[in-house]
Backbone as a ProteinNet text record, in pm:
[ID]
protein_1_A
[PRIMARY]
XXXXXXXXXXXXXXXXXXXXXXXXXXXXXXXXXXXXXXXXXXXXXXXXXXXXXXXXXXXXXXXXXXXXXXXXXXXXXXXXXXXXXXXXXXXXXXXXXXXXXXXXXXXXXXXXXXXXXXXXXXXXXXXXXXXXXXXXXXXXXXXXXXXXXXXXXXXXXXXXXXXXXXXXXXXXXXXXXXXXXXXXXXXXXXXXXXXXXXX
[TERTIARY]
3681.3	3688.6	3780.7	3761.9	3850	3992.3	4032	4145.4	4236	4165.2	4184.6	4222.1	4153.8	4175	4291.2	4292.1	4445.2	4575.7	4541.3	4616.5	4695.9	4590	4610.6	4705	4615.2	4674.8	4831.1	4847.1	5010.4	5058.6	5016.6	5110.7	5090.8	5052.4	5008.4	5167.3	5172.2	5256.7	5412.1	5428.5	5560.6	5592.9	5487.8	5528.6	5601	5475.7	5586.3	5675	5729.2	5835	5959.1	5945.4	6041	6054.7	5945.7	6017.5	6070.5	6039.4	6080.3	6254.4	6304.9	6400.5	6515.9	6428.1	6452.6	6541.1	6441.3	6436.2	6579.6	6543.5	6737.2	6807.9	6818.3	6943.8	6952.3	6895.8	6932	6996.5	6908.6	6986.2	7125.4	7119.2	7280.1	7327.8	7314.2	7411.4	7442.4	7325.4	7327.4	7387	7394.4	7451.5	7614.2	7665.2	7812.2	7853.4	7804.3	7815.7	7814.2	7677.8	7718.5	7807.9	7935.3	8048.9	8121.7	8196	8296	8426.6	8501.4	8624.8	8736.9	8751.3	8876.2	8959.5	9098	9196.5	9169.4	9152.2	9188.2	9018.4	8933.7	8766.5	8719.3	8659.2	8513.5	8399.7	8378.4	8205.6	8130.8	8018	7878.1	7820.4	7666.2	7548.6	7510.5	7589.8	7562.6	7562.6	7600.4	7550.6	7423.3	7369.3	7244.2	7119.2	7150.4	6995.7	7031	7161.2	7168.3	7102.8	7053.8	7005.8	6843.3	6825.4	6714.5	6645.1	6687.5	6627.6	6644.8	6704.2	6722.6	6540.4	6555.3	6464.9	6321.9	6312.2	6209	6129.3	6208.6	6205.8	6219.9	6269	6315	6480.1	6494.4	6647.6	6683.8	6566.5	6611.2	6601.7	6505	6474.1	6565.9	6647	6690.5	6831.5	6846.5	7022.6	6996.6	6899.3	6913.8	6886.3	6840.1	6847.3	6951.6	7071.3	7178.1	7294	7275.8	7319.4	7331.6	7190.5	7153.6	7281.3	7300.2	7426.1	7504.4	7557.7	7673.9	7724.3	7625.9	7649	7628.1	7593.8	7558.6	7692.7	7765.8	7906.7	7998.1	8004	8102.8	8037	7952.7	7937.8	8015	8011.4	8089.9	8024.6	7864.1	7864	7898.6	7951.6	8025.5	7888.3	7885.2	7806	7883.6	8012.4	8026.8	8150.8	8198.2	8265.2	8375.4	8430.9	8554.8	8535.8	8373.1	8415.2	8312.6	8351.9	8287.9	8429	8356.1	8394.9	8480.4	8499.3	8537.8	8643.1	8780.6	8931	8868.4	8725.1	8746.3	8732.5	8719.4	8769.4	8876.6	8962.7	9114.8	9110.4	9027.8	8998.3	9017.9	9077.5	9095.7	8887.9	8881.8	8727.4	8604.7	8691.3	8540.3	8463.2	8578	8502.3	8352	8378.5	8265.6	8153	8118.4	8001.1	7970.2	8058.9	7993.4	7848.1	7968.8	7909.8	7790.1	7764.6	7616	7571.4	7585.8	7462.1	7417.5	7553.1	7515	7461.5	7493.4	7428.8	7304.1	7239.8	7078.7	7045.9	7068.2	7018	7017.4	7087	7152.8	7000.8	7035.4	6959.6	6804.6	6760.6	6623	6595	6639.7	6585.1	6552.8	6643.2	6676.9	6514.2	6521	6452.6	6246.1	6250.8	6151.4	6105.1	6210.4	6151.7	6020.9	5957.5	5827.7	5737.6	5591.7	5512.2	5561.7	5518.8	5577.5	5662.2	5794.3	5930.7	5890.2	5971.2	5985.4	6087.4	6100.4	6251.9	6352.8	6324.5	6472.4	6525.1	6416.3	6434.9	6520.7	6475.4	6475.9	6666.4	6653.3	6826.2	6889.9	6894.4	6987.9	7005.4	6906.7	6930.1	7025.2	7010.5	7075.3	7250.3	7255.8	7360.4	7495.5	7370.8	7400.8	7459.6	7354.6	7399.3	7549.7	7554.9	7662.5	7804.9	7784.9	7895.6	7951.2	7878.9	7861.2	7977.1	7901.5	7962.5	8103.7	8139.8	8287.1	8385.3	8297.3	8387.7	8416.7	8369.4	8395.7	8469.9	8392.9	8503.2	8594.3	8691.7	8772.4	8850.1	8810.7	8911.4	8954.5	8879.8	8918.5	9010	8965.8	9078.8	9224.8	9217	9332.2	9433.7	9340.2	9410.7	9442.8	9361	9424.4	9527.1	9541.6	9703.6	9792.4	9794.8	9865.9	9936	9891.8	9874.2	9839.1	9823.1	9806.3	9805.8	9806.6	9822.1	9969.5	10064.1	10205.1	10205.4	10314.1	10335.4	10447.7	10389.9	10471.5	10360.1	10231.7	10158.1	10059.7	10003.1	9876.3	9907.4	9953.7	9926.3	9786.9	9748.9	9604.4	9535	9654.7	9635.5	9559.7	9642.4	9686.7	9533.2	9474.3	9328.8	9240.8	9233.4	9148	9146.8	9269.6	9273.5	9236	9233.9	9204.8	9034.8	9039.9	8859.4	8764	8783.5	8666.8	8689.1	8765.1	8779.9	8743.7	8754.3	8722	8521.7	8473.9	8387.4	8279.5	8288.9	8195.1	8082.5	8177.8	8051.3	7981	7944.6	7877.3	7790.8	7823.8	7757.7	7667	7694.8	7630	7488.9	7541.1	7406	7356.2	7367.6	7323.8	7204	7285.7	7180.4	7044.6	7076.9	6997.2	6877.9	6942.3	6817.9	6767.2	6841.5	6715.8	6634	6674.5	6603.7	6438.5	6478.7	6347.9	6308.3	6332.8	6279.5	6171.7	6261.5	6146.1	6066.2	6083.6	5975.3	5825.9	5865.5	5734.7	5723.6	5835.5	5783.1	5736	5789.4	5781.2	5617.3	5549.7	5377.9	5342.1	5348	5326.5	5328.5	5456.2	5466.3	5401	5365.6	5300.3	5130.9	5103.6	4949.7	4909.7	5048.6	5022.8	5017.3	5066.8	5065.7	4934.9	4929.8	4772	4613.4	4663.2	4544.5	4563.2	4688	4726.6	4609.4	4629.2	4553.6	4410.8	4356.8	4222	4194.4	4226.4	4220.5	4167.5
-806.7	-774.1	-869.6	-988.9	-1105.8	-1105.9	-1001.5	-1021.9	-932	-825.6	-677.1	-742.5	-779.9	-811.7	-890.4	-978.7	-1053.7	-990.6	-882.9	-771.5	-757.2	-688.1	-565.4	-658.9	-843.6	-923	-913.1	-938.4	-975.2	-815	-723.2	-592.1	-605.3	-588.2	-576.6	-685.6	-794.4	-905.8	-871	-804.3	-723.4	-621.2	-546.2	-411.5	-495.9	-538.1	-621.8	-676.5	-760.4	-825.1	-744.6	-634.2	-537.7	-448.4	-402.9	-299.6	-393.8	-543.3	-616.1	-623.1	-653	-683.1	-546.7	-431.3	-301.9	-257.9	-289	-255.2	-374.9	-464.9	-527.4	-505.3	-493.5	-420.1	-315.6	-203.5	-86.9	-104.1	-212.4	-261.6	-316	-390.8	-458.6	-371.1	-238	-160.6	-62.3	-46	-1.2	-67.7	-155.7	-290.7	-250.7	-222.9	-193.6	-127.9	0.8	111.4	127.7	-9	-11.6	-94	-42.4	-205.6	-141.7	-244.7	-279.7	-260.2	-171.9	-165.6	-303.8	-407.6	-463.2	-483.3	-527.2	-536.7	-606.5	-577.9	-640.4	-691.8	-755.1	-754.3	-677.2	-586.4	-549.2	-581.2	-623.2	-670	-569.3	-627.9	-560.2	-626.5	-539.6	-614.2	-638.7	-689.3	-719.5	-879.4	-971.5	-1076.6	-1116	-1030.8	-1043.5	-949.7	-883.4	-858	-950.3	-998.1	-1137.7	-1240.3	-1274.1	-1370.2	-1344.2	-1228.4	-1182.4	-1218.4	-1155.3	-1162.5	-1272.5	-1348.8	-1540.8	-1555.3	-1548.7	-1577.1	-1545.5	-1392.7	-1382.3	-1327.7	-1347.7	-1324.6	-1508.8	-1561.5	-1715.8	-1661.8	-1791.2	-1802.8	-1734.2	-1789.8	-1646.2	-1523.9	-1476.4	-1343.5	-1322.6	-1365.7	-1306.8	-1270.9	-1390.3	-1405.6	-1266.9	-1240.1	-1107.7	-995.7	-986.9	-836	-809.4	-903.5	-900.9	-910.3	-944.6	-959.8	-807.7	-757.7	-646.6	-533.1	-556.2	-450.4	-462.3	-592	-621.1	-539.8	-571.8	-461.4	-325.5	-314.3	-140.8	-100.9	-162.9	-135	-139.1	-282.1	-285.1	-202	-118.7	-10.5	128.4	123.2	260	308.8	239.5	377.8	271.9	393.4	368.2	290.3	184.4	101.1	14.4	-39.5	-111	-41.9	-145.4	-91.2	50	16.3	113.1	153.2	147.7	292.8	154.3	127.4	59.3	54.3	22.4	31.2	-112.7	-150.2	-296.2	-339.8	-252.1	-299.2	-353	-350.4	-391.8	-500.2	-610.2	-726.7	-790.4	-685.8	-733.3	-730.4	-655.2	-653.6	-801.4	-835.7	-964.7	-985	-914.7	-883.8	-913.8	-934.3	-912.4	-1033.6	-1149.2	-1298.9	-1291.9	-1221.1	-1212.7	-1151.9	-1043.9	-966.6	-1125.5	-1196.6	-1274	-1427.4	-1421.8	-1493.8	-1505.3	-1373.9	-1292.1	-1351.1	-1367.5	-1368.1	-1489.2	-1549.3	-1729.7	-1768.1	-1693	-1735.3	-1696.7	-1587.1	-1574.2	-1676.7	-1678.1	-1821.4	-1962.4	-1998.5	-2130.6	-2105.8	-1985.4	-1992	-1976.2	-1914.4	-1855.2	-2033.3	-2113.5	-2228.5	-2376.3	-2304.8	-2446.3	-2382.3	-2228.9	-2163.7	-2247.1	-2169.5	-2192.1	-2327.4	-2451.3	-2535.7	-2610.4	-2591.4	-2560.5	-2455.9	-2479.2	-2340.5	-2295.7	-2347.7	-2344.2	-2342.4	-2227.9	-2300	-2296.6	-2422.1	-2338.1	-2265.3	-2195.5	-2173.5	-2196.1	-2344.2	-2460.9	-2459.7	-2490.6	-2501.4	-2342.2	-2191.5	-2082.8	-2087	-2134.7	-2113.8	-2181	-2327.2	-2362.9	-2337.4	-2317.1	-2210.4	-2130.5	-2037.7	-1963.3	-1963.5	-2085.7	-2117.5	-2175.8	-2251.1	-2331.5	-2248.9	-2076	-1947.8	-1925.2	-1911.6	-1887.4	-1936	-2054.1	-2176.3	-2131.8	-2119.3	-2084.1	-1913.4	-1895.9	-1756.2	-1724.6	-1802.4	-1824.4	-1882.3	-1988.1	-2092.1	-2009	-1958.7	-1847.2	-1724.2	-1665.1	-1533.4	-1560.1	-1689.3	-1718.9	-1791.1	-1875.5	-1868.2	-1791	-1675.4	-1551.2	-1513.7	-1466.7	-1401.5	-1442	-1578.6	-1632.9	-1643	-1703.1	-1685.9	-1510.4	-1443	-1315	-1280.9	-1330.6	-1229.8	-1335.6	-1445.1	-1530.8	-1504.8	-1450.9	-1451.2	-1319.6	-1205.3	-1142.5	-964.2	-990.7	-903	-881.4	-767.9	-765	-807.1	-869.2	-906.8	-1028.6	-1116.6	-1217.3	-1340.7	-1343.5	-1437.8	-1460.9	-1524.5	-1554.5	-1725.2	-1767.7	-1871.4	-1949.2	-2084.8	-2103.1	-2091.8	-2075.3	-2051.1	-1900.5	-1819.6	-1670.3	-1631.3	-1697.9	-1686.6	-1702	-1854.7	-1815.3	-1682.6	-1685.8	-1575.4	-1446.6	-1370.9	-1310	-1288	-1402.6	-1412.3	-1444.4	-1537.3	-1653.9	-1620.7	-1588.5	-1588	-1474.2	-1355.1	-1204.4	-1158.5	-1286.5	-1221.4	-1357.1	-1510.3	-1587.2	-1551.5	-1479.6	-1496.7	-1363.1	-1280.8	-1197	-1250.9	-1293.7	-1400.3	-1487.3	-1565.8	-1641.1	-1585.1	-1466.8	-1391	-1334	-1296.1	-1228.9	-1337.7	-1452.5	-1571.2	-1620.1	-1573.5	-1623.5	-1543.5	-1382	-1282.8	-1261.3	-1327.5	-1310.2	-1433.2	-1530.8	-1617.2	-1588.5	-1488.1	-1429.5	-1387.9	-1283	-1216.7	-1297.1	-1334.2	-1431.1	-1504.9	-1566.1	-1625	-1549.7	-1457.2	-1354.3	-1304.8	-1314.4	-1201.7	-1286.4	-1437.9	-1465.6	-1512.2	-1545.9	-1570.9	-1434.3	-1319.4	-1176.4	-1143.2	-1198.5	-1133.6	-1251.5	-1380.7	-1489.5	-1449.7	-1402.5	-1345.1	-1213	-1150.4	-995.1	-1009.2	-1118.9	-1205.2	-1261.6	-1356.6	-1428.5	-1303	-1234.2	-1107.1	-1032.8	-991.8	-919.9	-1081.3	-1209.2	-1257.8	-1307.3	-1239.6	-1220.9	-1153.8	-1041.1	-868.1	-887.4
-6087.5	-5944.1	-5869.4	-5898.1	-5786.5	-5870	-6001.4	-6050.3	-5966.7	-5946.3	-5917.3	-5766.4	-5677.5	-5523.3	-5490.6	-5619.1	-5593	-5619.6	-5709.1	-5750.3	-5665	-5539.6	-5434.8	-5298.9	-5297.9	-5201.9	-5198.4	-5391.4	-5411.3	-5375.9	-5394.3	-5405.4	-5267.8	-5159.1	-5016.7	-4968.7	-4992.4	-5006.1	-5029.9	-5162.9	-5202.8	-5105.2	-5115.2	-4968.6	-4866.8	-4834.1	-4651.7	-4682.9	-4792.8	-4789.6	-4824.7	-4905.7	-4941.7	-4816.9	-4736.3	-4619.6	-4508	-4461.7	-4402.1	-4467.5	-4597.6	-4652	-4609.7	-4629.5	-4625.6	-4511.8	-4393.5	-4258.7	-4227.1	-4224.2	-4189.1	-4234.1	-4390	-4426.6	-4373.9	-4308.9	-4263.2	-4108.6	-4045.8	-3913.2	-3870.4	-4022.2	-3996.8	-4044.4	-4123.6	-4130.5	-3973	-3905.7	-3771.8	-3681.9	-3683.3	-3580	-3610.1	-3759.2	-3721.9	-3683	-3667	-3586.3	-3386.5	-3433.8	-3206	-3193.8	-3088	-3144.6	-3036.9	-2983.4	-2884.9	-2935.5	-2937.4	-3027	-2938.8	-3000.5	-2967.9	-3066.4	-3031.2	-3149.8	-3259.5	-3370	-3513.8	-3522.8	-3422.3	-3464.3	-3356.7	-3413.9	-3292	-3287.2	-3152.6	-3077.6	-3197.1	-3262	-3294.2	-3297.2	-3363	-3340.9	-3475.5	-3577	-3695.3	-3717.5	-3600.8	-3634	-3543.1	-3468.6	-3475.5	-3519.8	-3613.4	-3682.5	-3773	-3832	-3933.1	-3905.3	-3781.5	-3673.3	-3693.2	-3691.9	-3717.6	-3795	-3910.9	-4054.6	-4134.4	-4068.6	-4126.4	-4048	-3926.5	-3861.1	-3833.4	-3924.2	-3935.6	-4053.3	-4135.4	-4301	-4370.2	-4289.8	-4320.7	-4457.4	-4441.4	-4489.6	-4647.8	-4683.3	-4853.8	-4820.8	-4791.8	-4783.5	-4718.5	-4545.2	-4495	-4561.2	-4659.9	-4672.8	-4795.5	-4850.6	-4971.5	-4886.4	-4749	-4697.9	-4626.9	-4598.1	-4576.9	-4644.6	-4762.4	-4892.2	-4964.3	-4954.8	-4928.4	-4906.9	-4793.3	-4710.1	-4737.2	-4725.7	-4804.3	-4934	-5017.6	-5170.6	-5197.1	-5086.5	-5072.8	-5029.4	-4996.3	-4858	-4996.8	-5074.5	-5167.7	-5248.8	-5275.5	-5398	-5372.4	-5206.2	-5140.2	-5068.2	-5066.6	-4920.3	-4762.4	-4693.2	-4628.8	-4444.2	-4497.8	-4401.4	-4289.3	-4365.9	-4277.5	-4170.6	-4076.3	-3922.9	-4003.5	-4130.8	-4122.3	-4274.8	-4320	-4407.2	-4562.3	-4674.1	-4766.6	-4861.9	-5021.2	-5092.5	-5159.7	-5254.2	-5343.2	-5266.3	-5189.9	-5155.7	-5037.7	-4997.5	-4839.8	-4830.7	-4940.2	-4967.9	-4908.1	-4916.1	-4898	-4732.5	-4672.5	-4542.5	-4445.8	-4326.7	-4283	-4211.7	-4218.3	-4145.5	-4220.2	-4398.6	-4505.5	-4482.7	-4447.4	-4443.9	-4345.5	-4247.2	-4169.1	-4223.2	-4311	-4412	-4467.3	-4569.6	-4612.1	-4552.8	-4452.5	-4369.3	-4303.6	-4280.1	-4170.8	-4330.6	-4424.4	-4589.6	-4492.7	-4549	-4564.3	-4398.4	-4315.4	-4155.9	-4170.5	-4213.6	-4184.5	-4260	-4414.7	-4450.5	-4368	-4317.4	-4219.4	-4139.2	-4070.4	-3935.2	-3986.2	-4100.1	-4089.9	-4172.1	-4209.3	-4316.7	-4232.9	-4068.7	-3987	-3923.9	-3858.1	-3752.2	-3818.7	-3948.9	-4016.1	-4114.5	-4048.8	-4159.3	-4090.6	-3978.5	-3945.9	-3927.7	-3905.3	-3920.6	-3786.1	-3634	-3537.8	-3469.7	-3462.7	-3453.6	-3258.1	-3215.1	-3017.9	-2990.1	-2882.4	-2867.7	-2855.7	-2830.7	-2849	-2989	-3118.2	-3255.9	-3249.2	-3218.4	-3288.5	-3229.8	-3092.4	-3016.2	-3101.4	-3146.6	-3224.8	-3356	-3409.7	-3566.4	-3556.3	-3451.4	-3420.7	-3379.4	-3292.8	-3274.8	-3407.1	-3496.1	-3594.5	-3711.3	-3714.1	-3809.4	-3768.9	-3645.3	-3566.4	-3611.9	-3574.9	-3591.5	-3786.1	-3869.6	-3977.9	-4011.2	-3930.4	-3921	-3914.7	-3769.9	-3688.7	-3805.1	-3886.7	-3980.7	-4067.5	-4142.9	-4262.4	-4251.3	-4155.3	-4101.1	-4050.5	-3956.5	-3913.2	-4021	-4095.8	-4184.1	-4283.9	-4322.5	-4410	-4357.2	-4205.5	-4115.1	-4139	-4127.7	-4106.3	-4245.2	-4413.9	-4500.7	-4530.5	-4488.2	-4533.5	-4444.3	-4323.4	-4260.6	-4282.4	-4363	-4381	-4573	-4608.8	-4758.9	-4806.6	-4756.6	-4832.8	-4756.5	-4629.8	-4528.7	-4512.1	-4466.8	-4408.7	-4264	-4278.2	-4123.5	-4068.4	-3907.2	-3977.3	-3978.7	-4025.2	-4018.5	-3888.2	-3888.8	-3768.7	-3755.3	-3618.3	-3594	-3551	-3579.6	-3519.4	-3358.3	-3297.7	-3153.9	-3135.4	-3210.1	-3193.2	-3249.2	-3403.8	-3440.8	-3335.7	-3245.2	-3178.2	-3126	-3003.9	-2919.5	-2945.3	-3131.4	-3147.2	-3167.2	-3238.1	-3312	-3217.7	-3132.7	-3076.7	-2941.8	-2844.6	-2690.2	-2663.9	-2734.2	-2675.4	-2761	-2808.2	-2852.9	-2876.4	-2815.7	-2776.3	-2703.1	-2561.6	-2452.2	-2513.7	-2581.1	-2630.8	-2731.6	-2814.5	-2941.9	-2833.7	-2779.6	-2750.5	-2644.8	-2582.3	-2522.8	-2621.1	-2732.9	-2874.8	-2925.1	-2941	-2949	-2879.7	-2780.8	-2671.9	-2647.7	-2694.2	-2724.3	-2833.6	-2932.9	-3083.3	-3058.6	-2951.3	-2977.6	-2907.8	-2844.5	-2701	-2793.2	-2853.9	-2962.3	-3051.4	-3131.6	-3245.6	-3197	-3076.2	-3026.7	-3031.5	-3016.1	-3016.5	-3127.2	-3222.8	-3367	-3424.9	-3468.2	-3564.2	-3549	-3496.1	-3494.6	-3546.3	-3497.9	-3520.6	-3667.4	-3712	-3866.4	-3943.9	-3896	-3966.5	-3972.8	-3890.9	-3859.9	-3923.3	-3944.1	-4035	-4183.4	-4222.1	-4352.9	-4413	-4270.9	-4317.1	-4319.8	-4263.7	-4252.2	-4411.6	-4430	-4620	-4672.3	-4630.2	-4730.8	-4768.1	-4634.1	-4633.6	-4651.4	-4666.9	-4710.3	-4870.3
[MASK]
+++++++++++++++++++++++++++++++++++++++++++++++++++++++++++++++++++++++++++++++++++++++++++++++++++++++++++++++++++++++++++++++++++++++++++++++++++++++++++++++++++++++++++++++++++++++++++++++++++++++

């Protein structure tokens, strides 16, 4: 009997963590779809359910349900802003997919390395995913129209102007609302947990 109950605890345990894993990968694939068309990057909301699911899955889980999308996109179906598939590598934009991995991790490992995060801790996780984000996708950006894109190159001025000035002050209100957010989820999904383990 008490083998059988622990059985049911751990399978009870797998469920939530797999439709939790589930459910963001399906968001950040939704998030590329709501988007701000500007030149060469568009505004979405794919670096914050990345924000998310660092944050309320904590940093492994979150970085494999974003990880998640990622490989669903390079298998071909068509998830991300302009379609999927292996060449979108070559994309000046791919650096940023990778990044949302390694940012939910950043953010969900800083957000959660207490039981209690406040909302000061959850904002700078967040900010910190962020910063993470900008570094990786901005320099992809930059070695790919430098190296491997046609053209006549991207100067570092011209990167910002493209990457970071038309799409900060959005990020940074993005931040500011996952951080409202988790404030409230993350006790919620910590309490829906501890209940699977009294069950």
């Amino acid at each position: 009997m008490a083998s059988t109950a622990i059985n049911k605890k751990t399978n009870s345990q797998k469920l939530l963590t797999l439709t939790l894993c589930a459910l963001f990968a399906a968001l950040t694939a939704v998030g590329a779809f709501i988007k701000i068309p500007i030149p060469h990057l568009p505004i979405t909301l794919q670096s914050f359910f990345a924000m998310l699911a660092g944050l309320l899955l904590g940093g492994e889980l979150g970085a494999v349900s974003v990880g998640t999308y990622v490989a669903l996109g390079l298998l071909g179906v068509p998830v991300f802003t302009e379609g999927g598939g292996i060449s979108y590598v070559l994309k000046p934009s791919f650096g940023y997919l990778v990044a949302f991995v390694i940012g939910a991790y950043i953010t969900g490992k800083i957000a959660n390395a207490v039981s209690d995060p406040s909302f000061a801790r959850i904002l700078i996780a967040n900010f910190a995913g962020l910063a993470v984000i900008y570094f990786i996708g901005m320099l992809y950006f930059y070695l790919a129209m430098n190296l491997w894109v046609g053209g006549d190159g991207l100067s570092v001025s011209r990167l910002f102007a493209l990457c970071f000035v038309p799409v900060i002050p959005g990020d940074i209100l993005k931040c500011i609302l996952a951080a409202v957010l988790a404030v409230r989820l993350i006790p919620l999904t910590k309490r829906y947990r501890i209940e699977i383990n009294r069950k």
